[in-house]
C-alpha cells in the first residue's frame, strides 16, 4: 500500500529494481496487478500503470480462491454455493446408495468448503443455502416437480453417530468451529507463521480475551474476536507454576461453572496470582483458600494436582 502519487510509485519501482538486482531474482510484471481507489484520477492511474508495467486489478478479482474485495453482502460468497452445486451435480444421486452418499458428502463435498470457511465468517443465509444443497442431495432429486420426501429431521441426522445420528455437519456450526480453532491455537501457544503475524499485529500488548475490534482490523481477525465468548466457554487454564493466572478473572478450575470460582472476599493486593495459594511443600494452602472461596470451590481447587516440577501455566 502506498500514497497515490507518481513520486511514490517511482520510489516503489526503484525498491523493486534494487531487490531484483541484489538478490538475482526477478518478478513477473504480467502476473502482477495494481489496485487504485475508485476516486483516483484516470490520468494519474494510467501514468502509474504504464511506469510500473502492472495491469489494473478488477474489482471482482480473487486470491487463493477468496474475493479480494468484499461488499459485506451475501453475493460475495455465492461462489461457494456454485462450487458445491458443481461438485454435487457430477454425482448421479439417483443411482447412489445412502452409504455412498454419506461418504461423498463427508469426504468430498465438505472438502470444497473447508478452506474458505476457516478464514471467513459466513452469513446465516449462505450457510442455509449450503445446508439445503447437501440436504437435497442426501434425500435424492425431486420427481414430478415435488420435493423429495424427508424421512427424518436434518438436525437429527447432524447428531453424532453415538447419539443415533449420521454425523453430518451444519454449515453454521462448522464455520464457527473452524474459526474458533484459530483463537484456541492462539490461547494454547501454538506456533505458525499466521499465528505469529496475528500476535504481533493485534496482541502486542494484550491477550485474546482482552482484545477489542478496531476499524482497521482485517475481517479475518474480526471473525476471531466475534467468537471470543464461544471460546471462553470451553477454555480453562491448566495450572503449572501459577505465575500467570489471575484467580479472580481467569478460568482455571475445572468441573465448576465457567471454570471460575466465586470469591467470597478479595485481598487488597491487586496483582494476586494462583501461586499465592501454594505452600512451599508444593500443595494447596487450604486455610488461605477458605478465606476467599466457598467450601465447594475449595474442594474443587484442592482436587487440582500440582506438577512435581515447576512448569508454565497453559
mmCIF file of C-alpha atoms in Angstrom:
data_model
loop_
_atom_site.group_PDB
_atom_site.id
_atom_site.type_symbol
_atom_site.label_atom_id
_atom_site.label_comp_id
_atom_site.label_asym_id
_atom_site.label_seq_id
_atom_site.Cartn_x
_atom_site.Cartn_y
_atom_site.Cartn_z
ATOM 1 C CA UNK A 1 0.000 0.000 0.000
ATOM 2 C CA UNK A 2 1.199 3.496 -0.765
ATOM 3 C CA UNK A 3 0.143 7.053 -1.393
ATOM 4 C CA UNK A 4 -1.496 7.849 -4.681
ATOM 5 C CA UNK A 5 1.270 9.827 -6.379
ATOM 6 C CA UNK A 6 3.705 9.367 -9.230
ATOM 7 C CA UNK A 7 6.689 10.016 -6.926
ATOM 8 C CA UNK A 8 5.551 7.259 -4.567
ATOM 9 C CA UNK A 9 5.193 4.839 -7.478
ATOM 10 C CA UNK A 10 8.650 5.801 -8.774
ATOM 11 C CA UNK A 11 10.326 5.041 -5.408
ATOM 12 C CA UNK A 12 8.392 1.789 -5.133
ATOM 13 C CA UNK A 13 9.613 0.764 -8.590
ATOM 14 C CA UNK A 14 13.172 1.644 -7.559
ATOM 15 C CA UNK A 15 12.885 -0.595 -4.494
ATOM 16 C CA UNK A 16 11.717 -3.495 -6.653
ATOM 17 C CA UNK A 17 14.562 -2.984 -9.115
ATOM 18 C CA UNK A 18 17.132 -2.840 -6.280
ATOM 19 C CA UNK A 19 15.750 -6.050 -4.779
ATOM 20 C CA UNK A 20 15.957 -7.842 -8.135
ATOM 21 C CA UNK A 21 19.500 -6.618 -8.708
ATOM 22 C CA UNK A 22 20.762 -7.566 -5.226
ATOM 23 C CA UNK A 23 19.011 -10.931 -4.983
ATOM 24 C CA UNK A 24 19.455 -12.052 -8.579
ATOM 25 C CA UNK A 25 15.717 -12.724 -8.792
ATOM 26 C CA UNK A 26 13.052 -11.066 -10.896
ATOM 27 C CA UNK A 27 9.317 -10.580 -10.705
ATOM 28 C CA UNK A 28 6.838 -11.261 -13.488
ATOM 29 C CA UNK A 29 5.095 -7.994 -14.355
ATOM 30 C CA UNK A 30 2.484 -9.875 -16.401
ATOM 31 C CA UNK A 31 1.333 -11.694 -13.273
ATOM 32 C CA UNK A 32 1.444 -8.574 -11.080
ATOM 33 C CA UNK A 33 -1.517 -6.288 -10.520
ATOM 34 C CA UNK A 34 -2.150 -2.897 -9.004
ATOM 35 C CA UNK A 35 -5.327 -1.532 -7.423
ATOM 36 C CA UNK A 36 -6.387 2.107 -7.170
ATOM 37 C CA UNK A 37 -9.030 3.855 -5.157
ATOM 38 C CA UNK A 38 -12.167 4.241 -7.332
ATOM 39 C CA UNK A 39 -11.968 8.011 -6.820
ATOM 40 C CA UNK A 40 -8.433 8.247 -8.249
ATOM 41 C CA UNK A 41 -7.973 10.264 -11.432
ATOM 42 C CA UNK A 42 -7.737 8.250 -14.636
ATOM 43 C CA UNK A 43 -4.776 10.236 -15.969
ATOM 44 C CA UNK A 44 -2.585 9.527 -12.916
ATOM 45 C CA UNK A 45 -3.621 5.889 -12.727
ATOM 46 C CA UNK A 46 -2.693 5.476 -16.386
ATOM 47 C CA UNK A 47 0.762 7.014 -15.858
ATOM 48 C CA UNK A 48 1.467 4.852 -12.778
ATOM 49 C CA UNK A 49 0.261 1.689 -14.513
ATOM 50 C CA UNK A 50 2.473 2.359 -17.523
ATOM 51 C CA UNK A 51 5.518 3.144 -15.345
ATOM 52 C CA UNK A 52 5.129 0.049 -13.158
ATOM 53 C CA UNK A 53 4.233 -2.287 -16.008
ATOM 54 C CA UNK A 54 1.422 -3.817 -13.965
ATOM 55 C CA UNK A 55 -2.137 -4.387 -15.088
ATOM 56 C CA UNK A 56 -5.075 -2.857 -13.220
ATOM 57 C CA UNK A 57 -6.792 -5.426 -10.985
ATOM 58 C CA UNK A 58 -10.526 -5.966 -11.446
ATOM 59 C CA UNK A 59 -12.923 -5.320 -8.519
ATOM 60 C CA UNK A 60 -14.181 -8.925 -8.611
ATOM 61 C CA UNK A 61 -10.709 -10.495 -8.503
ATOM 62 C CA UNK A 62 -9.926 -13.408 -6.209
ATOM 63 C CA UNK A 63 -6.769 -14.566 -4.472
ATOM 64 C CA UNK A 64 -6.317 -18.174 -3.347
ATOM 65 C CA UNK A 65 -9.977 -18.767 -4.080
ATOM 66 C CA UNK A 66 -11.319 -15.906 -1.950
ATOM 67 C CA UNK A 67 -12.574 -12.491 -3.138
ATOM 68 C CA UNK A 68 -10.039 -9.713 -2.572
ATOM 69 C CA UNK A 69 -12.678 -7.009 -2.177
ATOM 70 C CA UNK A 70 -15.870 -7.655 -0.235
ATOM 71 C CA UNK A 71 -19.007 -5.595 -0.142
ATOM 72 C CA UNK A 72 -20.278 -7.292 3.009
ATOM 73 C CA UNK A 73 -23.187 -8.829 1.101
ATOM 74 C CA UNK A 74 -24.127 -12.451 0.532
ATOM 75 C CA UNK A 75 -23.272 -12.238 -3.159
ATOM 76 C CA UNK A 76 -19.565 -12.140 -2.275
ATOM 77 C CA UNK A 77 -19.736 -15.803 -1.270
ATOM 78 C CA UNK A 78 -22.299 -17.148 -3.681
ATOM 79 C CA UNK A 79 -19.348 -18.811 -5.433
ATOM 80 C CA UNK A 80 -19.230 -21.309 -2.541
ATOM 81 C CA UNK A 81 -22.786 -22.382 -3.312
ATOM 82 C CA UNK A 82 -21.879 -22.645 -7.005
ATOM 83 C CA UNK A 83 -18.792 -24.749 -6.221
ATOM 84 C CA UNK A 84 -20.854 -27.109 -4.099
ATOM 85 C CA UNK A 85 -23.534 -27.317 -6.815
ATOM 86 C CA UNK A 86 -20.966 -28.242 -9.448
ATOM 87 C CA UNK A 87 -19.475 -30.880 -7.141
ATOM 88 C CA UNK A 88 -22.816 -32.485 -6.345
ATOM 89 C CA UNK A 89 -24.020 -32.262 -9.955
ATOM 90 C CA UNK A 90 -21.211 -34.546 -11.041
ATOM 91 C CA UNK A 91 -22.609 -37.408 -8.975
ATOM 92 C CA UNK A 92 -25.683 -39.336 -10.030
ATOM 93 C CA UNK A 93 -27.747 -39.108 -6.873
ATOM 94 C CA UNK A 94 -30.411 -41.473 -8.174
ATOM 95 C CA UNK A 95 -28.023 -44.416 -8.556
ATOM 96 C CA UNK A 96 -26.056 -43.986 -5.313
ATOM 97 C CA UNK A 97 -26.855 -45.792 -2.102
ATOM 98 C CA UNK A 98 -27.197 -43.861 1.174
ATOM 99 C CA UNK A 99 -23.833 -45.224 2.362
ATOM 100 C CA UNK A 100 -22.085 -43.906 -0.776
ATOM 101 C CA UNK A 101 -23.797 -40.534 -0.467
ATOM 102 C CA UNK A 102 -22.683 -40.303 3.154
ATOM 103 C CA UNK A 103 -19.044 -40.918 2.217
ATOM 104 C CA UNK A 104 -19.118 -38.478 -0.706
ATOM 105 C CA UNK A 105 -20.679 -35.686 1.358
ATOM 106 C CA UNK A 106 -18.180 -36.046 4.201
ATOM 107 C CA UNK A 107 -15.024 -36.656 2.164
ATOM 108 C CA UNK A 108 -15.504 -34.560 -0.969
ATOM 109 C CA UNK A 109 -18.348 -32.055 -0.695
ATOM 110 C CA UNK A 110 -17.206 -30.559 2.605
ATOM 111 C CA UNK A 111 -13.564 -30.504 1.455
ATOM 112 C CA UNK A 112 -14.527 -27.894 -1.171
ATOM 113 C CA UNK A 113 -15.712 -25.549 1.577
ATOM 114 C CA UNK A 114 -13.148 -26.022 4.349
ATOM 115 C CA UNK A 115 -10.532 -23.534 3.094
ATOM 116 C CA UNK A 116 -12.973 -20.653 2.779
ATOM 117 C CA UNK A 117 -14.869 -21.468 5.967
ATOM 118 C CA UNK A 118 -11.784 -21.419 8.167
ATOM 119 C CA UNK A 119 -10.866 -17.867 7.202
ATOM 120 C CA UNK A 120 -14.222 -16.094 6.792
ATOM 121 C CA UNK A 121 -17.348 -15.899 8.940
ATOM 122 C CA UNK A 122 -20.151 -16.683 6.517
ATOM 123 C CA UNK A 123 -23.619 -15.221 6.832
ATOM 124 C CA UNK A 124 -26.551 -17.318 8.011
ATOM 125 C CA UNK A 125 -28.117 -17.045 4.549
ATOM 126 C CA UNK A 126 -25.093 -18.598 2.814
ATOM 127 C CA UNK A 127 -24.861 -21.363 5.443
ATOM 128 C CA UNK A 128 -28.554 -22.135 4.973
ATOM 129 C CA UNK A 129 -28.094 -22.427 1.199
ATOM 130 C CA UNK A 130 -25.178 -24.828 1.663
ATOM 131 C CA UNK A 131 -27.195 -26.935 4.104
ATOM 132 C CA UNK A 132 -30.097 -27.013 1.649
ATOM 133 C CA UNK A 133 -27.869 -28.249 -1.203
ATOM 134 C CA UNK A 134 -26.431 -31.102 0.870
ATOM 135 C CA UNK A 135 -29.836 -31.978 2.286
ATOM 136 C CA UNK A 136 -31.340 -32.134 -1.189
ATOM 137 C CA UNK A 137 -28.553 -34.387 -2.446
ATOM 138 C CA UNK A 138 -28.949 -36.731 0.524
ATOM 139 C CA UNK A 139 -32.697 -37.239 0.187
ATOM 140 C CA UNK A 140 -32.475 -37.503 -3.568
ATOM 141 C CA UNK A 141 -33.602 -35.366 -6.510
ATOM 142 C CA UNK A 142 -37.189 -34.253 -6.744
ATOM 143 C CA UNK A 143 -39.544 -36.096 -9.062
ATOM 144 C CA UNK A 144 -42.612 -34.778 -10.880
ATOM 145 C CA UNK A 145 -41.842 -31.292 -9.611
ATOM 146 C CA UNK A 146 -42.292 -32.345 -5.987
ATOM 147 C CA UNK A 147 -39.814 -32.032 -3.173
ATOM 148 C CA UNK A 148 -38.148 -35.248 -2.000
ATOM 149 C CA UNK A 149 -39.665 -36.988 0.991
ATOM 150 C CA UNK A 150 -37.566 -36.280 4.100
ATOM 151 C CA UNK A 151 -37.977 -39.186 6.486
ATOM 152 C CA UNK A 152 -36.157 -37.590 9.404
ATOM 153 C CA UNK A 153 -35.331 -34.090 10.626
ATOM 154 C CA UNK A 154 -31.978 -32.753 9.420
ATOM 155 C CA UNK A 155 -30.994 -31.754 12.973
ATOM 156 C CA UNK A 156 -31.343 -35.403 13.991
ATOM 157 C CA UNK A 157 -29.047 -36.508 11.163
ATOM 158 C CA UNK A 158 -26.467 -33.907 12.225
ATOM 159 C CA UNK A 159 -26.054 -35.556 15.623
ATOM 160 C CA UNK A 160 -23.009 -37.798 16.224
ATOM 161 C CA UNK A 161 -23.353 -41.477 15.437
ATOM 162 C CA UNK A 162 -23.121 -42.214 19.163
ATOM 163 C CA UNK A 163 -26.413 -40.304 19.540
ATOM 164 C CA UNK A 164 -28.069 -42.145 16.624
ATOM 165 C CA UNK A 165 -27.273 -39.501 14.051
ATOM 166 C CA UNK A 166 -25.147 -39.705 10.912
ATOM 167 C CA UNK A 167 -22.530 -37.123 11.854
ATOM 168 C CA UNK A 168 -23.468 -34.526 9.220
ATOM 169 C CA UNK A 169 -22.292 -31.001 9.969
ATOM 170 C CA UNK A 170 -24.463 -27.920 9.994
ATOM 171 C CA UNK A 171 -22.573 -25.345 7.973
ATOM 172 C CA UNK A 172 -23.085 -22.582 10.521
ATOM 173 C CA UNK A 173 -21.633 -24.664 13.357
ATOM 174 C CA UNK A 174 -18.856 -25.981 11.120
ATOM 175 C CA UNK A 175 -17.844 -22.459 10.094
ATOM 176 C CA UNK A 176 -17.746 -21.196 13.697
ATOM 177 C CA UNK A 177 -15.794 -24.258 14.850
ATOM 178 C CA UNK A 178 -13.095 -23.765 12.200
ATOM 179 C CA UNK A 179 -12.707 -20.083 13.075
ATOM 180 C CA UNK A 180 -12.689 -20.822 16.809
ATOM 181 C CA UNK A 181 -9.746 -23.123 16.270
ATOM 182 C CA UNK A 182 -7.605 -20.092 15.384
ATOM 183 C CA UNK A 183 -8.464 -18.441 18.694
ATOM 184 C CA UNK A 184 -7.827 -21.690 20.553
ATOM 185 C CA UNK A 185 -4.398 -22.052 18.916
ATOM 186 C CA UNK A 186 -3.527 -18.509 19.997
ATOM 187 C CA UNK A 187 -4.558 -19.250 23.592
ATOM 188 C CA UNK A 188 -2.647 -22.530 23.781
ATOM 189 C CA UNK A 189 0.578 -21.010 22.446
ATOM 190 C CA UNK A 190 0.699 -22.854 19.123
ATOM 191 C CA UNK A 191 3.321 -21.590 16.690
ATOM 192 C CA UNK A 192 2.907 -20.959 12.981
ATOM 193 C CA UNK A 193 3.625 -18.082 10.618
ATOM 194 C CA UNK A 194 -0.010 -16.953 10.568
ATOM 195 C CA UNK A 195 -0.348 -17.079 14.369
ATOM 196 C CA UNK A 196 2.891 -15.143 14.784
ATOM 197 C CA UNK A 197 1.616 -12.407 12.471
ATOM 198 C CA UNK A 198 -1.682 -12.206 14.379
ATOM 199 C CA UNK A 199 0.090 -11.957 17.742
ATOM 200 C CA UNK A 200 2.452 -9.208 16.572
ATOM 201 C CA UNK A 201 -0.231 -7.274 14.714
ATOM 202 C CA UNK A 202 -3.130 -7.463 17.175
ATOM 203 C CA UNK A 203 -1.922 -8.885 20.524
ATOM 204 C CA UNK A 204 1.292 -6.959 21.101
ATOM 205 C CA UNK A 205 0.245 -5.560 24.492
ATOM 206 C CA UNK A 206 -2.842 -7.607 25.352
ATOM 207 C CA UNK A 207 -4.390 -11.080 25.412
ATOM 208 C CA UNK A 208 -7.103 -12.509 23.196
ATOM 209 C CA UNK A 209 -9.915 -12.181 25.753
ATOM 210 C CA UNK A 210 -8.974 -8.541 26.412
ATOM 211 C CA UNK A 211 -8.600 -7.519 22.762
ATOM 212 C CA UNK A 212 -11.283 -5.420 21.072
ATOM 213 C CA UNK A 213 -12.146 -4.898 17.431
ATOM 214 C CA UNK A 214 -10.957 -1.722 15.669
ATOM 215 C CA UNK A 215 -11.998 -0.127 12.404
ATOM 216 C CA UNK A 216 -8.752 -1.004 10.601
ATOM 217 C CA UNK A 217 -8.696 -4.675 11.625
ATOM 218 C CA UNK A 218 -8.939 -7.366 8.966
ATOM 219 C CA UNK A 219 -12.188 -9.288 8.541
ATOM 220 C CA UNK A 220 -10.345 -12.475 9.484
ATOM 221 C CA UNK A 221 -9.320 -11.018 12.857
ATOM 222 C CA UNK A 222 -12.779 -9.576 13.448
ATOM 223 C CA UNK A 223 -14.230 -13.041 12.851
ATOM 224 C CA UNK A 224 -11.934 -14.492 15.532
ATOM 225 C CA UNK A 225 -12.843 -11.744 18.010
ATOM 226 C CA UNK A 226 -16.534 -12.347 17.308
ATOM 227 C CA UNK A 227 -16.084 -15.849 18.755
ATOM 228 C CA UNK A 228 -14.248 -14.817 21.927
ATOM 229 C CA UNK A 229 -17.155 -15.663 24.202
ATOM 230 C CA UNK A 230 -17.695 -19.012 22.493
ATOM 231 C CA UNK A 231 -14.021 -19.862 23.027
ATOM 232 C CA UNK A 232 -14.186 -18.651 26.622
ATOM 233 C CA UNK A 233 -16.970 -21.139 27.393
ATOM 234 C CA UNK A 234 -14.617 -24.057 26.794
ATOM 235 C CA UNK A 235 -11.272 -22.503 27.766
ATOM 236 C CA UNK A 236 -9.682 -23.376 31.103
ATOM 237 C CA UNK A 237 -6.086 -22.918 32.227
ATOM 238 C CA UNK A 238 -4.005 -25.923 33.265
ATOM 239 C CA UNK A 239 -2.274 -24.847 36.476
ATOM 240 C CA UNK A 240 1.515 -25.084 36.364
ATOM 241 C CA UNK A 241 3.646 -22.677 38.372
ATOM 242 C CA UNK A 242 0.624 -20.396 38.895
ATOM 243 C CA UNK A 243 2.567 -17.255 37.905
ATOM 244 C CA UNK A 244 0.373 -16.126 35.006
ATOM 245 C CA UNK A 245 -3.173 -16.969 36.196
ATOM 246 C CA UNK A 246 -5.319 -14.288 37.823
ATOM 247 C CA UNK A 247 -7.534 -16.230 40.274
ATOM 248 C CA UNK A 248 -10.260 -13.552 40.166
ATOM 249 C CA UNK A 249 -10.607 -13.189 36.378
ATOM 250 C CA UNK A 250 -9.109 -16.155 34.522
ATOM 251 C CA UNK A 251 -10.866 -19.553 34.128
ATOM 252 C CA UNK A 252 -8.674 -22.060 35.942
ATOM 253 C CA UNK A 253 -10.784 -24.544 37.958
ATOM 254 C CA UNK A 254 -12.325 -27.443 36.008
ATOM 255 C CA UNK A 255 -15.656 -29.052 36.922
ATOM 256 C CA UNK A 256 -17.293 -25.802 38.080
ATOM 257 C CA UNK A 257 -19.491 -23.363 36.077
ATOM 258 C CA UNK A 258 -17.443 -21.084 33.808
ATOM 259 C CA UNK A 259 -14.265 -22.606 35.316
ATOM 260 C CA UNK A 260 -14.064 -19.580 37.627
ATOM 261 C CA UNK A 261 -14.672 -19.900 41.391
ATOM 262 C CA UNK A 262 -16.768 -17.185 43.005
ATOM 263 C CA UNK A 263 -14.709 -15.340 45.598
ATOM 264 C CA UNK A 264 -16.196 -14.511 48.989
ATOM 265 C CA UNK A 265 -13.639 -11.766 49.619
ATOM 266 C CA UNK A 266 -10.763 -10.461 47.547
ATOM 267 C CA UNK A 267 -7.453 -9.372 49.082
ATOM 268 C CA UNK A 268 -6.368 -5.760 48.895
ATOM 269 C CA UNK A 269 -3.392 -6.710 46.703
ATOM 270 C CA UNK A 270 -4.420 -6.346 43.058
ATOM 271 C CA UNK A 271 -1.720 -8.499 41.436
ATOM 272 C CA UNK A 272 -2.657 -11.770 43.136
ATOM 273 C CA UNK A 273 -1.754 -14.936 41.247
ATOM 274 C CA UNK A 274 -2.700 -18.569 41.753
ATOM 275 C CA UNK A 275 0.825 -19.281 43.034
ATOM 276 C CA UNK A 276 -0.056 -17.218 46.134
ATOM 277 C CA UNK A 277 -2.276 -20.134 47.223
ATOM 278 C CA UNK A 278 0.619 -22.628 47.104
ATOM 279 C CA UNK A 279 2.514 -23.955 50.098
ATOM 280 C CA UNK A 280 6.265 -24.437 49.955
ATOM 281 C CA UNK A 281 5.727 -28.188 50.023
ATOM 282 C CA UNK A 282 4.065 -27.989 46.595
ATOM 283 C CA UNK A 283 0.463 -28.336 47.782
ATOM 284 C CA UNK A 284 -2.556 -26.059 48.184
ATOM 285 C CA UNK A 285 -2.890 -23.717 51.165
ATOM 286 C CA UNK A 286 -6.370 -24.868 52.205
ATOM 287 C CA UNK A 287 -6.633 -22.349 55.056
ATOM 288 C CA UNK A 288 -5.918 -19.440 52.716
ATOM 289 C CA UNK A 289 -8.306 -20.750 50.084
ATOM 290 C CA UNK A 290 -11.079 -20.992 52.704
ATOM 291 C CA UNK A 291 -10.742 -17.266 53.394
ATOM 292 C CA UNK A 292 -11.717 -16.370 49.823
ATOM 293 C CA UNK A 293 -13.829 -19.235 48.442
ATOM 294 C CA UNK A 294 -16.812 -21.383 49.412
ATOM 295 C CA UNK A 295 -16.224 -24.951 50.722
ATOM 296 C CA UNK A 296 -17.414 -26.439 47.410
ATOM 297 C CA UNK A 297 -14.959 -24.298 45.420
ATOM 298 C CA UNK A 298 -12.148 -25.058 47.874
ATOM 299 C CA UNK A 299 -12.765 -28.764 47.345
ATOM 300 C CA UNK A 300 -12.716 -28.316 43.551
ATOM 301 C CA UNK A 301 -9.466 -26.318 43.723
ATOM 302 C CA UNK A 302 -7.754 -28.757 46.098
ATOM 303 C CA UNK A 303 -8.537 -31.601 43.679
ATOM 304 C CA UNK A 304 -6.270 -29.968 41.053
ATOM 305 C CA UNK A 305 -2.970 -31.800 41.044
ATOM 306 C CA UNK A 306 0.053 -29.540 41.065
ATOM 307 C CA UNK A 307 3.029 -30.590 38.919
ATOM 308 C CA UNK A 308 6.027 -32.136 40.688
ATOM 309 C CA UNK A 309 8.364 -29.931 38.639
ATOM 310 C CA UNK A 310 7.667 -26.264 38.053
ATOM 311 C CA UNK A 311 6.387 -25.557 34.543
ATOM 312 C CA UNK A 312 4.489 -22.645 33.000
ATOM 313 C CA UNK A 313 0.711 -22.420 33.094
ATOM 314 C CA UNK A 314 -1.005 -23.292 29.847
#
